[in-house]
CSV table of C-alpha atoms and ligand atoms in Angstrom, one decimal:
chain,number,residue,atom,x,y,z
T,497,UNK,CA,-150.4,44.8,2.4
T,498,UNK,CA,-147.6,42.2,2.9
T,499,UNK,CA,-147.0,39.7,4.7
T,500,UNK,CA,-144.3,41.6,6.3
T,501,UNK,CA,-145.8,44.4,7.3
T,502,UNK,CA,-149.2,42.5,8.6
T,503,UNK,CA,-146.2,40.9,11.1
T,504,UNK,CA,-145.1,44.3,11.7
T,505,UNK,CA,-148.8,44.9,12.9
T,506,UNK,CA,-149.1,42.1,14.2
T,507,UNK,CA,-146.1,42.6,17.1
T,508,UNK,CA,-146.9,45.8,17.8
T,509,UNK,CA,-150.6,45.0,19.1
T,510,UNK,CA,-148.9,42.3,21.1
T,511,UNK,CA,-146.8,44.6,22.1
T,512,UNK,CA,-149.8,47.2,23.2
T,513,UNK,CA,-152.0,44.8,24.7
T,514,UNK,CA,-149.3,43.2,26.8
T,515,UNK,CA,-148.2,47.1,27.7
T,516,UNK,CA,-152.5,47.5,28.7
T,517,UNK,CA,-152.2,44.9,30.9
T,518,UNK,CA,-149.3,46.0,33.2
T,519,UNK,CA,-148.2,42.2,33.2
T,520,UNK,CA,-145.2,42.0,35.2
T,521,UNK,CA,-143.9,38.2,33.1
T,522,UNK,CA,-142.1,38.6,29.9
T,523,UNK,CA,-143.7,39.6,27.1
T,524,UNK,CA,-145.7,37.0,25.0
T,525,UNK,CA,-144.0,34.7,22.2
T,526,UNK,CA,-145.4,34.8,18.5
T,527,UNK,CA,-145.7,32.0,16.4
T,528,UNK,CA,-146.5,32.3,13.4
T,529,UNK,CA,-148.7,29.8,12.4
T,530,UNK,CA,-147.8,28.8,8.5
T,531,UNK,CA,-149.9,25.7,7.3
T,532,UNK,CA,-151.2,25.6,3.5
T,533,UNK,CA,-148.5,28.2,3.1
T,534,UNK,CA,-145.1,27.5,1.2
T,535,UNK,CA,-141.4,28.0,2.6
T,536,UNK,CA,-141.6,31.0,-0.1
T,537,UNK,CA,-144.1,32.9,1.8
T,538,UNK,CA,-142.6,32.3,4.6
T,539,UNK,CA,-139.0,33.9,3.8
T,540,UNK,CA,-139.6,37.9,4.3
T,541,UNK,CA,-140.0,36.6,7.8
T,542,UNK,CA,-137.0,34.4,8.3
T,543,UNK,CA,-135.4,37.2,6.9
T,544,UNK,CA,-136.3,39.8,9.1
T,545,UNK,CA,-135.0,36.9,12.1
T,546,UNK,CA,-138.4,35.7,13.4
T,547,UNK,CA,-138.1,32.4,14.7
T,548,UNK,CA,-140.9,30.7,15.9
T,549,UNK,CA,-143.5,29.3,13.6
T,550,UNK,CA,-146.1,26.8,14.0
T,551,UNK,CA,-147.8,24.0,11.6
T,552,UNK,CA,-150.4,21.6,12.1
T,553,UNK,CA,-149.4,18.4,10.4
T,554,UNK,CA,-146.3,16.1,11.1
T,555,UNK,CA,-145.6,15.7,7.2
T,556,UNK,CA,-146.8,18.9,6.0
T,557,UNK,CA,-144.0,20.4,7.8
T,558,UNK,CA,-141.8,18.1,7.2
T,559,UNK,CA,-141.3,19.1,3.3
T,560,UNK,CA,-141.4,22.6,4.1
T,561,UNK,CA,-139.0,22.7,7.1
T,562,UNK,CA,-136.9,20.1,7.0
T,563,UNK,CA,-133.8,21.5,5.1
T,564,UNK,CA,-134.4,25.5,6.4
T,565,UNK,CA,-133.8,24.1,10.1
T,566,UNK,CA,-130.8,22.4,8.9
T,567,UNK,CA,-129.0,25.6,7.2
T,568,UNK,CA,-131.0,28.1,10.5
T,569,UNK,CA,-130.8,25.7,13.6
T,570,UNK,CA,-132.1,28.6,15.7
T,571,UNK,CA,-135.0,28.2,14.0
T,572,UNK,CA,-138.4,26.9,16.5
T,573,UNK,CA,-140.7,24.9,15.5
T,574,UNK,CA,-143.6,24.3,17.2
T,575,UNK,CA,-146.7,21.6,16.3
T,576,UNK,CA,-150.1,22.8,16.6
T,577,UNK,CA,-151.8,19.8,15.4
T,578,UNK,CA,-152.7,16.5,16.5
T,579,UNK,CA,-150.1,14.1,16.9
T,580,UNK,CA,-150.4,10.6,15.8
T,581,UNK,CA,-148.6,8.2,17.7
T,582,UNK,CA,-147.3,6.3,14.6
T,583,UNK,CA,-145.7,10.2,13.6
T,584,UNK,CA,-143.9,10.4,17.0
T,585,UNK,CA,-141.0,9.9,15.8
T,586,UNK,CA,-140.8,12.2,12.7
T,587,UNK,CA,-142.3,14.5,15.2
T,588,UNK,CA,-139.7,14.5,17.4
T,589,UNK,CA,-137.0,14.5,14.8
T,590,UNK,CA,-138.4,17.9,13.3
T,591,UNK,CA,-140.4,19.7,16.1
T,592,UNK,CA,-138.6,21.6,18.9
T,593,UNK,CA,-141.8,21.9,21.2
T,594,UNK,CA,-145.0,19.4,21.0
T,595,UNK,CA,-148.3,21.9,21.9
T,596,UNK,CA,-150.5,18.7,22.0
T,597,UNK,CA,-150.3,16.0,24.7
T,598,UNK,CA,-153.6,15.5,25.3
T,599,UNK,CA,-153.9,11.7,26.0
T,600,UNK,CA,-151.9,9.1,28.0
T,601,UNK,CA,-150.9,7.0,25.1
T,602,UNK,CA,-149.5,9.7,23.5
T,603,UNK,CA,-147.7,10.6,26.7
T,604,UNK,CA,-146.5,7.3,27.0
T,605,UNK,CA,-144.9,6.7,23.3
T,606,UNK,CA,-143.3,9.9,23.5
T,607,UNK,CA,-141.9,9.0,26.6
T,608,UNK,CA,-140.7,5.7,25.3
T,609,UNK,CA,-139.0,7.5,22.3
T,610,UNK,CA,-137.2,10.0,23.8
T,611,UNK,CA,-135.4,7.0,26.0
T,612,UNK,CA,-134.1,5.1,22.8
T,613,UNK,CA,-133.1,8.1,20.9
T,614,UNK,CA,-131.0,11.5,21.0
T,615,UNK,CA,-133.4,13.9,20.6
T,616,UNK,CA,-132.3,16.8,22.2
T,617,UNK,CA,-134.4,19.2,24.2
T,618,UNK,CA,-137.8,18.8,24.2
T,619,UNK,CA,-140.6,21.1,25.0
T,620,UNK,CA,-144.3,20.2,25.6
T,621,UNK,CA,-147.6,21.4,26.2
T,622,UNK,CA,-151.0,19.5,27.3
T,623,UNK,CA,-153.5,20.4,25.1
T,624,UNK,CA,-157.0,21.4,27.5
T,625,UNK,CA,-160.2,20.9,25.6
T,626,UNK,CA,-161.5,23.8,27.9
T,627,UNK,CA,-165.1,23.7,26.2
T,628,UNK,CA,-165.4,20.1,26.3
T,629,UNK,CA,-166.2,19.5,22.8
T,630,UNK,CA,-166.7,15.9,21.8
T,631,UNK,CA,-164.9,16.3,18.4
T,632,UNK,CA,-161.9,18.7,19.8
T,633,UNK,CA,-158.5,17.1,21.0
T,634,UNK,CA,-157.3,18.0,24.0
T,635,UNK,CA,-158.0,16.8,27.7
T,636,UNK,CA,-161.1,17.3,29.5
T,637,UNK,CA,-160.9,20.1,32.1
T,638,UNK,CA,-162.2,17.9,34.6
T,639,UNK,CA,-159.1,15.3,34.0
T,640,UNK,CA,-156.7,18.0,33.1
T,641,UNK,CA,-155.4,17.8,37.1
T,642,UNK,CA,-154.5,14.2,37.0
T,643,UNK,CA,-152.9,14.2,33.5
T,644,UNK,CA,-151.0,16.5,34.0
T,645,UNK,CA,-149.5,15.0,37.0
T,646,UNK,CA,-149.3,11.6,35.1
T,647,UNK,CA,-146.9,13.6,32.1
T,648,UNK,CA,-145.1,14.6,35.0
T,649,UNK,CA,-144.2,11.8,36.2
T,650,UNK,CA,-143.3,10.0,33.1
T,651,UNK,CA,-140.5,12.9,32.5
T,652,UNK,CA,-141.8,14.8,30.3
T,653,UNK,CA,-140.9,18.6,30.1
T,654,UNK,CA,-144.2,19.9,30.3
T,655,UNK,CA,-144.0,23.6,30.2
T,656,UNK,CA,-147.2,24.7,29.8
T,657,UNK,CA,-150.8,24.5,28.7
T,658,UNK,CA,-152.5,25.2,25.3
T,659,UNK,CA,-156.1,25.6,23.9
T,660,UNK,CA,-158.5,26.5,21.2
T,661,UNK,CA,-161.9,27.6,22.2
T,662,UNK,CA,-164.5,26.8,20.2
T,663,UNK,CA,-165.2,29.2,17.6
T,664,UNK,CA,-169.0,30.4,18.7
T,665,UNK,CA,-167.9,31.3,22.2
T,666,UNK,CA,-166.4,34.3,23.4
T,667,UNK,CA,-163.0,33.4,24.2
T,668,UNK,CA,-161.9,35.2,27.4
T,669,UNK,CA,-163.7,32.3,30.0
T,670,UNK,CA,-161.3,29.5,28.1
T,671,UNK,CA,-158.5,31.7,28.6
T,672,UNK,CA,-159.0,32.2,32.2
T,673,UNK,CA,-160.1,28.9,32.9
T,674,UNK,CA,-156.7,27.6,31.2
T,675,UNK,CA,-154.4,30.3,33.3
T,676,UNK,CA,-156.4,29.1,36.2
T,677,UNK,CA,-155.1,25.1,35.5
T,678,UNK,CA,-151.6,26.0,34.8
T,679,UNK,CA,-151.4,28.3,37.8
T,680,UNK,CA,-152.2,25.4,39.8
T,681,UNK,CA,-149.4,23.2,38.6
T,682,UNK,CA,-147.1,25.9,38.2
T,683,UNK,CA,-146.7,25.8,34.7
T,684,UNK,CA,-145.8,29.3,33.2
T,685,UNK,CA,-146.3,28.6,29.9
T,686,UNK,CA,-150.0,29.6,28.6
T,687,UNK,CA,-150.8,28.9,24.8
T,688,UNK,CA,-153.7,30.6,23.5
T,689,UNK,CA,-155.0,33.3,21.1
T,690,UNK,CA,-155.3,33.1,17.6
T,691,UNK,CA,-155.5,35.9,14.5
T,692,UNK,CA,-159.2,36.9,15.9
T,693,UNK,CA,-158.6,37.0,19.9
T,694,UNK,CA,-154.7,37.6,20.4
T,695,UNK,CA,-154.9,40.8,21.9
T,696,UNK,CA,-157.4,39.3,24.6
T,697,UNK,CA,-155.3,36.3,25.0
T,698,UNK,CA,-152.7,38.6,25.5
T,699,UNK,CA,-154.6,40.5,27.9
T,700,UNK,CA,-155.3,37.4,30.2
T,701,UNK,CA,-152.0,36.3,30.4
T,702,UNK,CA,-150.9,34.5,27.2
T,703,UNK,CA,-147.1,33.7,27.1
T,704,UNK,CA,-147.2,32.3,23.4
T,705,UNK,CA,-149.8,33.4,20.3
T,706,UNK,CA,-150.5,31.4,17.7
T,707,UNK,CA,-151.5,33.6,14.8
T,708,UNK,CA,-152.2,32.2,11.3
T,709,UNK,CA,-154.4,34.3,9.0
T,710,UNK,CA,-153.2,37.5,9.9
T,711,UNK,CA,-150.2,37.7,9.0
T,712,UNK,CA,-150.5,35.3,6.3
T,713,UNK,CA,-153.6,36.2,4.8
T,714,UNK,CA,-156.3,33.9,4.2
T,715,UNK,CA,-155.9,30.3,3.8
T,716,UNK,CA,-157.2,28.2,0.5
P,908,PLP,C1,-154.5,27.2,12.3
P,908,PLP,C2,-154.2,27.4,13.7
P,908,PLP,C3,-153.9,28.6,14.3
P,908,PLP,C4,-153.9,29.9,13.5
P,908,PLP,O1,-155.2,30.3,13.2
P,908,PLP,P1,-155.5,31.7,12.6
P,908,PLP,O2,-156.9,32.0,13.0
P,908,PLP,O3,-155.3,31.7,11.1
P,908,PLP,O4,-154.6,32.7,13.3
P,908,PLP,C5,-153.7,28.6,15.6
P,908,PLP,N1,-153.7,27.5,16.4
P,908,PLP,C6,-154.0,26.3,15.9
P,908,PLP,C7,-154.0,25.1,16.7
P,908,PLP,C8,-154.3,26.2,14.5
P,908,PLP,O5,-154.5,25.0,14.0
């Protein structure tokens, strides 16, 4: 099958889980999540008009995207992957929306940057390490309340939350626990679900998917 017609698949379980649920929001965002993959690959689905893709690594996408989003400004780019703070500017040259605040200095050199520089908008999410793993990024649930007042109130556009659960748990008790956190800060955006647990996501509440694998097959 193609890569084109594993999207096709893709959006329509989207579309049937979100249907399932009887949620009353808008229907969830896909990114497609396009790492290790070259802008080749990539085309059949520029060229059917999706939009919103994801990558991992400031310079990664860098090379791949950089001239696209020039000649497609409607293009959205959204990064995934831990953010350096010495790539915070290349970050926020190239990315429309930042998934990964997940630490005050971070918070705080973004800030910085976006007063010394026309960016344009900006959107971000805070990145919740919901099962506490020591070698995940993210925040800690337990200091997810205060940072994300502290983002707040340095200006940034926070939108939403994001998170990866780890891989040997089931995945619907992060999910929840992360709708729970935004709900309390009023933040509609919800991040989560990935090529093996969209649908759930989708089924608790996920307003954007980030699915890799599935639609472009298996990664080197
Ligand atoms: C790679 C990646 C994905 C996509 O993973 P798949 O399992 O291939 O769908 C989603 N989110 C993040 C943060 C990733 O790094």
């Amino acid at each position: 099958m193609s890569v084109k017609s594993h999207y096709k698949l893709v959006c329509e379980n989207i579309k049937t889980a979100y249907k399932d649920a009887k949620r009353q929001d808008k229907e969830p965002v896909l990114a497609v999540v396009t790492k290790n993959f070259p802008l080749d690959d990539v085309m059949p689905l520029i060229e059917v008009g999706h939009k919103v893709f994801g990558e991992n690594k400031v310079q990664e996408a860098e090379q791949k995207w950089a001239e696209i989003k020039k000649q497609k400004p409607d293009l959205e780019l959204h990064l995934i992957g831990p953010l350096q703070t010495n790539k915070i500017k290349e970050a926020l040259g190239l990315f429309d929306v930042i998934q990964t605040i997940d630490r005050e200095k971070l918070a705080d050199k973004i800030a910085e940057e976006l007063k010394k520089a026309e960016y344009g908008d900006k959107k971000f999410f805070i990145q919740v390490n919901t099962g506490s793993e020591e070698q995940k990024a993210g925040i800690l649930p337990k200091d997810a309340d205060a940072f994300i007042d502290y983002c707040k109130k340095l200006g940034l556009n926070i939108v939403g939350l994001m998170c990866i659960p780890p891989v040997e748990d089931e995945p619907s008790p992060h999910f929840a626990l992360l709708k729970k956190i935004a709900k309390k800060h009023s933040l509609k955006e919800l991040s989560m679900g990935m090529s093996d647990d969209y649908e759930i996501a989708v089924q608790l509440g996920a307003s954007l998917v980030r699915v890799g694998s599935a639609i472009m097959g298996s990664r080197a």
